[in-house]
């Protein structure tokens, strides 16, 4: 793939007789120092995803993901690929201003209407039930502002 790659074509063909700059060939693979050069292909995204969230990785940010990749691989514009994958990761989406990090989806089987309720990953079933009831009541117009305060603090928390 190096022969047809626009980034590594020249350097790959120049390394026939030995190392050039920091590049050298070993068994048809191109290395920059100890890092494997990866031609432009879908491997870029696969490697970035593995470094970001694969195996035991913990959805690291751009800097940490880049740091992991740079240890073993090299390709131009690696940072752009890392930023793109990290910004599109669904699990890394930002929280709401109230700190909610999940969306509780309630589907009304009668009307086929879906309700998306922001919540916390750690909310228990009782809290989610109260949130969904409040959302349903608000949609139906059954709940006015004054009646919210008749319930406990958990109910008011879900507004
Ligand atoms: Zn992520």
GROMACS .gro file of N, CA and C and ligand atoms in nm:
model
  478
    1UNK      N    1   0.082  -0.120   0.000
    1UNK     CA    2   0.000   0.000   0.000
    1UNK      C    3   0.086   0.126   0.000
    2UNK      N    4   0.211   0.115   0.041
    2UNK     CA    5   0.297   0.233   0.043
    2UNK      C    6   0.323   0.286  -0.098
    3UNK      N    7   0.325   0.193  -0.193
    3UNK     CA    8   0.358   0.230  -0.331
    3UNK      C    9   0.253   0.322  -0.391
    4UNK      N   10   0.130   0.305  -0.350
    4UNK     CA   11   0.022   0.388  -0.403
    4UNK      C   12  -0.019   0.500  -0.308
    5UNK      N   13   0.042   0.508  -0.193
    5UNK     CA   14   0.003   0.608  -0.093
    5UNK      C   15   0.071   0.742  -0.121
    6UNK      N   16  -0.006   0.848  -0.122
    6UNK     CA   17   0.050   0.980  -0.154
    6UNK      C   18   0.144   1.031  -0.045
    7UNK      N   19   0.120   0.992   0.080
    7UNK     CA   20   0.204   1.039   0.190
    7UNK      C   21   0.340   0.969   0.196
    8UNK      N   22   0.342   0.839   0.165
    8UNK     CA   23   0.464   0.761   0.185
    8UNK      C   24   0.529   0.711   0.055
    9UNK      N   25   0.469   0.743  -0.058
    9UNK     CA   26   0.521   0.693  -0.186
    9UNK      C   27   0.669   0.728  -0.206
   10UNK      N   28   0.702   0.855  -0.194
   10UNK     CA   29   0.839   0.899  -0.220
   10UNK      C   30   0.939   0.840  -0.120
   11UNK      N   31   0.906   0.848   0.006
   11UNK     CA   32   1.000   0.802   0.108
   11UNK      C   33   1.016   0.650   0.103
   12UNK      N   34   0.909   0.578   0.071
   12UNK     CA   35   0.916   0.431   0.062
   12UNK      C   36   1.008   0.389  -0.052
   13UNK      N   37   0.994   0.455  -0.165
   13UNK     CA   38   1.079   0.421  -0.280
   13UNK      C   39   1.223   0.467  -0.260
   14UNK      N   40   1.245   0.565  -0.175
   14UNK     CA   41   1.381   0.614  -0.150
   14UNK      C   42   1.458   0.530  -0.050
   15UNK      N   43   1.389   0.447   0.024
   15UNK     CA   44   1.453   0.371   0.131
   15UNK      C   45   1.508   0.235   0.086
   16UNK      N   46   1.533   0.215  -0.043
   16UNK     CA   47   1.581   0.085  -0.089
   16UNK      C   48   1.720   0.051  -0.036
   17UNK      N   49   1.802   0.150  -0.024
   17UNK     CA   50   1.941   0.123   0.014
   17UNK      C   51   1.970   0.147   0.162
   18UNK      N   52   1.870   0.184   0.239
   18UNK     CA   53   1.893   0.209   0.381
   18UNK      C   54   1.802   0.317   0.433
   19UNK      N   55   1.831   0.361   0.552
   19UNK     CA   56   1.747   0.461   0.617
   19UNK      C   57   1.767   0.599   0.555
   20UNK      N   58   1.657   0.671   0.544
   20UNK     CA   59   1.660   0.809   0.497
   20UNK      C   60   1.586   0.892   0.600
   21UNK      N   61   1.653   0.997   0.645
   21UNK     CA   62   1.603   1.075   0.759
   21UNK      C   63   1.577   0.977   0.874
   22UNK      N   64   1.456   0.970   0.919
   22UNK     CA   65   1.424   0.878   1.028
   22UNK      C   66   1.347   0.756   0.978
   23UNK      N   67   1.336   0.743   0.845
   23UNK     CA   68   1.256   0.635   0.786
   23UNK      C   69   1.345   0.520   0.742
   24UNK      N   70   1.295   0.398   0.758
   24UNK     CA   71   1.362   0.279   0.704
   24UNK      C   72   1.257   0.171   0.675
   25UNK      N   73   1.295   0.080   0.586
   25UNK     CA   74   1.207  -0.031   0.550
   25UNK      C   75   1.253  -0.156   0.621
   26UNK      N   76   1.155  -0.235   0.663
   26UNK     CA   77   1.184  -0.365   0.722
   26UNK      C   78   1.074  -0.461   0.678
   27UNK      N   79   1.113  -0.563   0.599
   27UNK     CA   80   1.019  -0.662   0.547
   27UNK      C   81   0.895  -0.595   0.485
   28UNK      N   82   0.916  -0.507   0.394
   28UNK     CA   83   0.812  -0.437   0.317
   28UNK      C   84   0.729  -0.339   0.399
   29UNK      N   85   0.763  -0.321   0.524
   29UNK     CA   86   0.693  -0.221   0.605
   29UNK      C   87   0.783  -0.102   0.623
   30UNK      N   88   0.722   0.016   0.628
   30UNK     CA   89   0.798   0.139   0.646
   30UNK      C   90   0.785   0.185   0.791
   31UNK      N   91   0.897   0.222   0.848
   31UNK     CA   92   0.899   0.269   0.986
   31UNK      C   93   0.959   0.408   0.993
   32UNK      N   94   0.912   0.486   1.086
   32UNK     CA   95   0.976   0.612   1.120
   32UNK      C   96   1.029   0.592   1.261
   33UNK      N   97   1.160   0.581   1.272
   33UNK     CA   98   1.223   0.536   1.396
   33UNK      C   99   1.161   0.402   1.434
   34UNK      N  100   1.095   0.391   1.546
   34UNK     CA  101   1.036   0.263   1.583
   34UNK      C  102   0.886   0.256   1.556
   35UNK      N  103   0.832   0.359   1.491
   35UNK     CA  104   0.688   0.365   1.469
   35UNK      C  105   0.653   0.314   1.329
   36UNK      N  106   0.550   0.232   1.322
   36UNK     CA  107   0.503   0.181   1.193
   36UNK      C  108   0.429   0.292   1.119
   37UNK      N  109   0.466   0.314   0.995
   37UNK     CA  110   0.398   0.414   0.912
   37UNK      C  111   0.272   0.348   0.854
   38UNK      N  112   0.160   0.413   0.874
   38UNK     CA  113   0.032   0.358   0.829
   38UNK      C  114  -0.016   0.438   0.708
   39UNK      N  115  -0.027   0.371   0.592
   39UNK     CA  116  -0.075   0.443   0.473
   39UNK      C  117  -0.219   0.492   0.493
   40UNK      N  118  -0.257   0.586   0.410
   40UNK     CA  119  -0.391   0.643   0.421
   40UNK      C  120  -0.495   0.540   0.380
   41UNK      N  121  -0.572   0.493   0.479
   41UNK     CA  122  -0.678   0.395   0.454
   41UNK      C  123  -0.767   0.389   0.578
   42UNK      N  124  -0.858   0.295   0.578
   42UNK     CA  125  -0.950   0.285   0.691
   42UNK      C  126  -0.881   0.243   0.821
   43UNK      N  127  -0.756   0.200   0.810
   43UNK     CA  128  -0.681   0.161   0.931
   43UNK      C  129  -0.662   0.280   1.025
   44UNK      N  130  -0.656   0.400   0.970
   44UNK     CA  131  -0.639   0.518   1.056
   44UNK      C  132  -0.753   0.525   1.157
   45UNK      N  133  -0.874   0.517   1.107
   45UNK     CA  134  -0.990   0.529   1.197
   45UNK      C  135  -0.996   0.410   1.293
   46UNK      N  136  -0.966   0.292   1.245
   46UNK     CA  137  -0.968   0.173   1.332
   46UNK      C  138  -0.867   0.187   1.445
   47UNK      N  139  -0.747   0.232   1.412
   47UNK     CA  140  -0.644   0.247   1.515
   47UNK      C  141  -0.680   0.356   1.615
   48UNK      N  142  -0.736   0.466   1.565
   48UNK     CA  143  -0.776   0.574   1.656
   48UNK      C  144  -0.888   0.526   1.749
   49UNK      N  145  -0.984   0.454   1.695
   49UNK     CA  146  -1.093   0.402   1.778
   49UNK      C  147  -1.041   0.306   1.885
   50UNK      N  148  -0.946   0.221   1.847
   50UNK     CA  149  -0.888   0.129   1.944
   50UNK      C  150  -0.814   0.204   2.054
   51UNK      N  151  -0.740   0.307   2.017
   51UNK     CA  152  -0.666   0.385   2.117
   51UNK      C  153  -0.760   0.468   2.203
   52UNK      N  154  -0.875   0.504   2.149
   52UNK     CA  155  -0.971   0.587   2.223
   52UNK      C  156  -1.061   0.503   2.313
   53UNK      N  157  -1.118   0.396   2.258
   53UNK     CA  158  -1.220   0.325   2.334
   53UNK      C  159  -1.213   0.174   2.326
   54UNK      N  160  -1.114   0.121   2.261
   54UNK     CA  161  -1.106  -0.025   2.247
   54UNK      C  162  -1.049  -0.093   2.370
   55UNK      N  163  -1.080  -0.219   2.386
   55UNK     CA  164  -1.025  -0.300   2.495
   55UNK      C  165  -1.042  -0.238   2.631
   56UNK      N  166  -0.933  -0.208   2.695
   56UNK     CA  167  -0.938  -0.150   2.829
   56UNK      C  168  -0.927   0.003   2.827
   57UNK      N  169  -0.933   0.062   2.710
   57UNK     CA  170  -0.923   0.207   2.699
   57UNK      C  171  -1.049   0.271   2.756
   58UNK      N  172  -1.032   0.387   2.810
   58UNK     CA  173  -1.143   0.450   2.882
   58UNK      C  174  -1.195   0.576   2.819
   59UNK      N  175  -1.212   0.578   2.689
   59UNK     CA  176  -1.263   0.697   2.619
   59UNK      C  177  -1.178   0.820   2.656
   60UNK      N  178  -1.051   0.805   2.629
   60UNK     CA  179  -0.958   0.913   2.659
   60UNK      C  180  -0.984   1.032   2.569
   61UNK      N  181  -0.935   1.148   2.610
   61UNK     CA  182  -0.948   1.269   2.530
   61UNK      C  183  -0.850   1.267   2.414
   62UNK      N  184  -0.847   1.377   2.342
   62UNK     CA  185  -0.763   1.386   2.222
   62UNK      C  186  -0.615   1.369   2.258
   63UNK      N  187  -0.569   1.439   2.360
   63UNK     CA  188  -0.427   1.436   2.395
   63UNK      C  189  -0.380   1.296   2.434
   64UNK      N  190  -0.455   1.229   2.519
   64UNK     CA  191  -0.416   1.096   2.565
   64UNK      C  192  -0.425   0.993   2.452
   65UNK      N  193  -0.530   1.002   2.371
   65UNK     CA  194  -0.544   0.911   2.257
   65UNK      C  195  -0.428   0.930   2.160
   66UNK      N  196  -0.394   1.055   2.135
   66UNK     CA  197  -0.282   1.085   2.047
   66UNK      C  198  -0.150   1.033   2.105
   67UNK      N  199  -0.134   1.049   2.233
   67UNK     CA  200  -0.013   1.002   2.301
   67UNK      C  201   0.004   0.850   2.287
   68UNK      N  202  -0.107   0.778   2.298
   68UNK     CA  203  -0.103   0.632   2.284
   68UNK      C  204  -0.065   0.593   2.141
   69UNK      N  205  -0.125   0.658   2.044
   69UNK     CA  206  -0.098   0.625   1.904
   69UNK      C  207   0.045   0.658   1.864
   70UNK      N  208   0.093   0.771   1.909
   70UNK     CA  209   0.226   0.818   1.868
   70UNK      C  210   0.337   0.724   1.914
   71UNK      N  211   0.312   0.648   2.018
   71UNK     CA  212   0.413   0.553   2.065
   71UNK      C  213   0.444   0.446   1.961
   72UNK      N  214   0.343   0.407   1.883
   72UNK     CA  215   0.359   0.292   1.795
   72UNK      C  216   0.341   0.320   1.646
   73UNK      N  217   0.268   0.429   1.612
   73UNK     CA  218   0.232   0.453   1.473
   73UNK      C  219   0.267   0.594   1.430
   74UNK      N  220   0.277   0.608   1.297
   74UNK     CA  221   0.300   0.741   1.240
   74UNK      C  222   0.222   0.753   1.110
   75UNK      N  223   0.152   0.862   1.095
   75UNK     CA  224   0.100   0.906   0.966
   75UNK      C  225   0.076   1.056   0.977
   76UNK      N  226   0.088   1.127   0.865
   76UNK     CA  227   0.065   1.271   0.868
   76UNK      C  228  -0.079   1.302   0.907
   77UNK      N  229  -0.097   1.412   0.974
   77UNK     CA  230  -0.230   1.458   1.017
   77UNK      C  231  -0.300   1.359   1.110
   78UNK      N  232  -0.223   1.289   1.190
   78UNK     CA  233  -0.281   1.195   1.286
   78UNK      C  234  -0.372   1.268   1.385
   79UNK      N  235  -0.331   1.389   1.425
   79UNK     CA  236  -0.409   1.464   1.523
   79UNK      C  237  -0.549   1.498   1.469
   80UNK      N  238  -0.557   1.529   1.341
   80UNK     CA  239  -0.688   1.560   1.280
   80UNK      C  240  -0.780   1.438   1.289
   81UNK      N  241  -0.724   1.320   1.261
   81UNK     CA  242  -0.805   1.197   1.269
   81UNK      C  243  -0.849   1.171   1.413
   82UNK      N  244  -0.760   1.193   1.509
   82UNK     CA  245  -0.794   1.171   1.649
   82UNK      C  246  -0.904   1.268   1.693
   83UNK      N  247  -0.890   1.394   1.656
   83UNK     CA  248  -0.992   1.494   1.693
   83UNK      C  249  -1.128   1.458   1.632
   84UNK      N  250  -1.127   1.412   1.510
   84UNK     CA  251  -1.253   1.377   1.442
   84UNK      C  252  -1.321   1.259   1.512
   85UNK      N  253  -1.246   1.154   1.541
   85UNK     CA  254  -1.305   1.036   1.604
   85UNK      C  255  -1.352   1.069   1.746
   86UNK      N  256  -1.272   1.143   1.821
   86UNK     CA  257  -1.310   1.177   1.959
   86UNK      C  258  -1.434   1.268   1.962
   87UNK      N  259  -1.444   1.358   1.867
   87UNK     CA  260  -1.559   1.449   1.867
   87UNK      C  261  -1.688   1.379   1.825
   88UNK      N  262  -1.676   1.266   1.757
   88UNK     CA  263  -1.795   1.193   1.712
   88UNK      C  264  -1.834   1.078   1.802
   89UNK      N  265  -1.753   1.052   1.902
   89UNK     CA  266  -1.781   0.939   1.992
   89UNK      C  267  -1.908   0.969   2.073
   90UNK      N  268  -2.005   0.884   2.062
   90UNK     CA  269  -2.134   0.906   2.129
   90UNK      C  270  -2.118   0.901   2.280
   91UNK      N  271  -2.033   0.813   2.329
   91UNK     CA  272  -2.015   0.802   2.474
   91UNK      C  273  -1.943   0.922   2.533
   92UNK      N  274  -1.875   0.998   2.450
   92UNK     CA  275  -1.801   1.115   2.499
   92UNK      C  276  -1.877   1.246   2.477
   93UNK      N  277  -2.006   1.236   2.441
   93UNK     CA  278  -2.082   1.359   2.421
   93UNK      C  279  -2.083   1.443   2.548
   94UNK      N  280  -2.086   1.573   2.534
   94UNK     CA  281  -2.081   1.657   2.654
   94UNK      C  282  -2.208   1.645   2.737
   95UNK      N  283  -2.195   1.681   2.864
   95UNK     CA  284  -2.307   1.680   2.957
   95UNK      C  285  -2.388   1.807   2.942
   96UNK      N  286  -2.510   1.802   2.993
   96UNK     CA  287  -2.591   1.923   2.995
   96UNK      C  288  -2.537   2.016   3.102
   97UNK      N  289  -2.587   2.138   3.106
   97UNK     CA  290  -2.537   2.232   3.206
   97UNK      C  291  -2.576   2.189   3.347
   98UNK      N  292  -2.674   2.099   3.360
   98UNK     CA  293  -2.712   2.046   3.491
   98UNK      C  294  -2.637   1.917   3.524
   99UNK      N  295  -2.544   1.878   3.439
   99UNK     CA  296  -2.462   1.761   3.465
   99UNK      C  297  -2.524   1.630   3.421
  100UNK      N  298  -2.632   1.635   3.348
  100UNK     CA  299  -2.696   1.511   3.304
  100UNK      C  300  -2.616   1.452   3.187
  101UNK      N  301  -2.593   1.322   3.194
  101UNK     CA  302  -2.505   1.258   3.097
  101UNK      C  303  -2.571   1.148   3.016
  102UNK      N  304  -2.701   1.131   3.034
  102UNK     CA  305  -2.772   1.026   2.961
  102UNK      C  306  -2.908   1.076   2.916
  103UNK      N  307  -2.966   1.002   2.825
  103UNK     CA  308  -3.100   1.036   2.777
  103UNK      C  309  -3.190   0.916   2.799
  104UNK      N  310  -3.295   0.938   2.876
  104UNK     CA  311  -3.394   0.834   2.903
  104UNK      C  312  -3.504   0.848   2.798
  105UNK      N  313  -3.525   0.743   2.719
  105UNK     CA  314  -3.622   0.749   2.610
  105UNK      C  315  -3.749   0.676   2.652
  106UNK      N  316  -3.860   0.748   2.645
  106UNK     CA  317  -3.991   0.690   2.677
  106UNK      C  318  -4.076   0.696   2.550
  107UNK      N  319  -4.129   0.583   2.509
  107UNK     CA  320  -4.212   0.579   2.389
  107UNK      C  321  -4.356   0.550   2.432
  108UNK      N  322  -4.444   0.641   2.394
  108UNK     CA  323  -4.586   0.623   2.419
  108UNK      C  324  -4.638   0.527   2.313
  109UNK      N  325  -4.675   0.407   2.354
  109UNK     CA  326  -4.715   0.305   2.257
  109UNK      C  327  -4.846   0.339   2.188
  110UNK      N  328  -4.929   0.422   2.252
  110UNK     CA  329  -5.057   0.458   2.191
  110UNK      C  330  -5.038   0.563   2.081
  111UNK      N  331  -4.970   0.672   2.116
  111UNK     CA  332  -4.952   0.780   2.018
  111UNK      C  333  -4.827   0.762   1.933
  112UNK      N  334  -4.741   0.666   1.969
  112UNK     CA  335  -4.613   0.642   1.901
  112UNK      C  336  -4.519   0.762   1.916
  113UNK      N  337  -4.542   0.839   2.017
  113UNK     CA  338  -4.460   0.958   2.040
  113UNK      C  339  -4.343   0.922   2.133
  114UNK      N  340  -4.226   0.968   2.099
  114UNK     CA  341  -4.108   0.943   2.183
  114UNK      C  342  -4.076   1.068   2.265
  115UNK      N  343  -4.040   1.046   2.389
  115UNK     CA  344  -4.000   1.155   2.478
  115UNK      C  345  -3.855   1.130   2.518
  116UNK      N  346  -3.774   1.232   2.510
  116UNK     CA  347  -3.632   1.221   2.544
  116UNK      C  348  -3.608   1.302   2.670
  117UNK      N  349  -3.576   1.234   2.776
  117UNK     CA  350  -3.565   1.298   2.907
  117UNK      C  351  -3.420   1.293   2.952
  118UNK      N  352  -3.357   1.409   2.973
  118UNK     CA  353  -3.219   1.407   3.022
  118UNK      C  354  -3.214   1.353   3.165
  119UNK      N  355  -3.116   1.269   3.191
  119UNK     CA  356  -3.104   1.211   3.325
  119UNK      C  357  -2.956   1.179   3.352
  120UNK      N  358  -2.931   1.118   3.466
  120UNK     CA  359  -2.796   1.077   3.502
  120UNK      C  360  -2.783   0.926   3.483
  121UNK      N  361  -2.663   0.880   3.450
  121UNK     CA  362  -2.641   0.736   3.436
  121UNK      C  363  -2.674   0.663   3.565
  122UNK      N  364  -2.656   0.731   3.676
  122UNK     CA  365  -2.671   0.666   3.806
  122UNK      C  366  -2.812   0.678   3.862
  123UNK      N  367  -2.905   0.740   3.788
  123UNK     CA  368  -3.043   0.751   3.837
  123UNK      C  369  -3.103   0.611   3.854
  124UNK      N  370  -3.174   0.593   3.964
  124UNK     CA  371  -3.238   0.463   3.986
  124UNK      C  372  -3.376   0.460   3.920
  125UNK      N  373  -3.441   0.346   3.928
  125UNK     CA  374  -3.570   0.327   3.861
  125UNK      C  375  -3.676   0.423   3.915
  126UNK      N  376  -3.674   0.450   4.044
  126UNK     CA  377  -3.772   0.540   4.103
  126UNK      C  378  -3.757   0.681   4.045
  127UNK      N  379  -3.636   0.728   4.038
  127UNK     CA  380  -3.611   0.862   3.985
  127UNK      C  381  -3.653   0.870   3.838
  128UNK      N  382  -3.619   0.767   3.760
  128UNK     CA  383  -3.658   0.766   3.619
  128UNK      C  384  -3.809   0.762   3.603
  129UNK      N  385  -3.876   0.687   3.690
  129UNK     CA  386  -4.022   0.679   3.684
  129UNK      C  387  -4.083   0.815   3.713
  130UNK      N  388  -4.031   0.882   3.811
  130UNK     CA  389  -4.082   1.015   3.846
  130UNK      C  390  -4.056   1.113   3.732
  131UNK      N  391  -3.938   1.106   3.674
  131UNK     CA  392  -3.906   1.195   3.562
  131UNK      C  393  -3.999   1.170   3.443
  132UNK      N  394  -4.023   1.044   3.413
  132UNK     CA  395  -4.110   1.014   3.299
  132UNK      C  396  -4.253   1.055   3.327
  133UNK      N  397  -4.300   1.038   3.451
  133UNK     CA  398  -4.435   1.082   3.488
  133UNK      C  399  -4.447   1.233   3.475
  134UNK      N  400  -4.347   1.302   3.524
  134UNK     CA  401  -4.350   1.448   3.516
  134UNK      C  402  -4.351   1.494   3.371
  135UNK      N  403  -4.269   1.431   3.287
  135UNK     CA  404  -4.265   1.467   3.146
  135UNK      C  405  -4.400   1.441   3.080
  136UNK      N  406  -4.459   1.327   3.111
  136UNK     CA  407  -4.590   1.293   3.055
  136UNK      C  408  -4.696   1.394   3.100
  137UNK      N  409  -4.695   1.427   3.228
  137UNK     CA  410  -4.792   1.524   3.280
  137UNK      C  411  -4.772   1.661   3.215
  138UNK      N  412  -4.649   1.699   3.196
  138UNK     CA  413  -4.621   1.829   3.135
  138UNK      C  414  -4.668   1.830   2.990
  139UNK      N  415  -4.651   1.720   2.919
  139UNK     CA  416  -4.695   1.712   2.780
  139UNK      C  417  -4.847   1.716   2.770
  140UNK      N  418  -4.913   1.656   2.866
  140UNK     CA  419  -5.059   1.652   2.863
  140UNK      C  420  -5.121   1.778   2.923
  141UNK      N  421  -5.039   1.861   2.982
  141UNK     CA  422  -5.090   1.983   3.042
  141UNK      C  423  -5.156   1.959   3.177
  142UNK      N  424  -5.124   1.845   3.240
  142UNK     CA  425  -5.187   1.812   3.367
  142UNK      C  426  -5.114   1.873   3.485
  143UNK      N  427  -4.997   1.923   3.459
  143UNK     CA  428  -4.915   1.970   3.570
  143UNK      C  429  -4.887   2.118   3.550
  144UNK      N  430  -4.926   2.196   3.647
  144UNK     CA  431  -4.889   2.336   3.639
  144UNK      C  432  -4.775   2.362   3.735
  145UNK      N  433  -4.720   2.476   3.729
  145UNK     CA  434  -4.598   2.507   3.806
  145UNK      C  435  -4.619   2.492   3.956
  146UNK      N  436  -4.736   2.530   4.007
  146UNK     CA  437  -4.757   2.527   4.151
  146UNK      C  438  -4.768   2.384   4.204
  147UNK      N  439  -4.816   2.292   4.123
  147UNK     CA  440  -4.832   2.156   4.174
  147UNK      C  441  -4.699   2.081   4.182
  148UNK      N  442  -4.594   2.131   4.118
  148UNK     CA  443  -4.464   2.063   4.126
  148UNK      C  444  -4.413   2.055   4.268
  149UNK      N  445  -4.446   2.152   4.346
  149UNK     CA  446  -4.388   2.161   4.479
  149UNK      C  447  -4.464   2.080   4.583
  150UNK      N  448  -4.568   2.010   4.541
  150UNK     CA  449  -4.638   1.922   4.632
  150UNK      C  450  -4.564   1.790   4.651
  151UNK      N  451  -4.464   1.766   4.567
  151UNK     CA  452  -4.392   1.640   4.572
  151UNK      C  453  -4.258   1.659   4.641
  152UNK      N  454  -4.188   1.552   4.658
  152UNK     CA  455  -4.061   1.562   4.729
  152UNK      C  456  -3.953   1.626   4.640
  153UNK      N  457  -3.835   1.640   4.696
  153UNK     CA  458  -3.728   1.711   4.625
  153UNK      C  459  -3.683   1.638   4.500
  154UNK      N  460  -3.693   1.507   4.497
  154UNK     CA  461  -3.653   1.429   4.380
  154UNK      C  462  -3.738   1.467   4.260
  155UNK      N  463  -3.866   1.487   4.283
  155UNK     CA  464  -3.957   1.523   4.175
  155UNK      C  465  -3.923   1.659   4.120
  156UNK      N  466  -3.899   1.757   4.206
  156UNK     CA  467  -3.865   1.891   4.161
  156UNK      C  468  -3.731   1.891   4.089
  157UNK      N  469  -3.642   1.798   4.124
  157UNK     CA  470  -3.509   1.786   4.066
  157UNK      C  471  -3.515   1.755   3.917
  158UNK      N  472  -3.620   1.689   3.873
  158UNK     CA  473  -3.627   1.640   3.737
  158UNK      C  474  -3.683   1.741   3.637
  159UNK      N  475  -3.698   1.864   3.673
  159UNK     CA  476  -3.758   1.961   3.580
  159UNK      C  477  -3.668   1.987   3.463
  160LIG    ZN1  478  -1.542   0.812   2.358
   0.00000   0.00000   0.00000
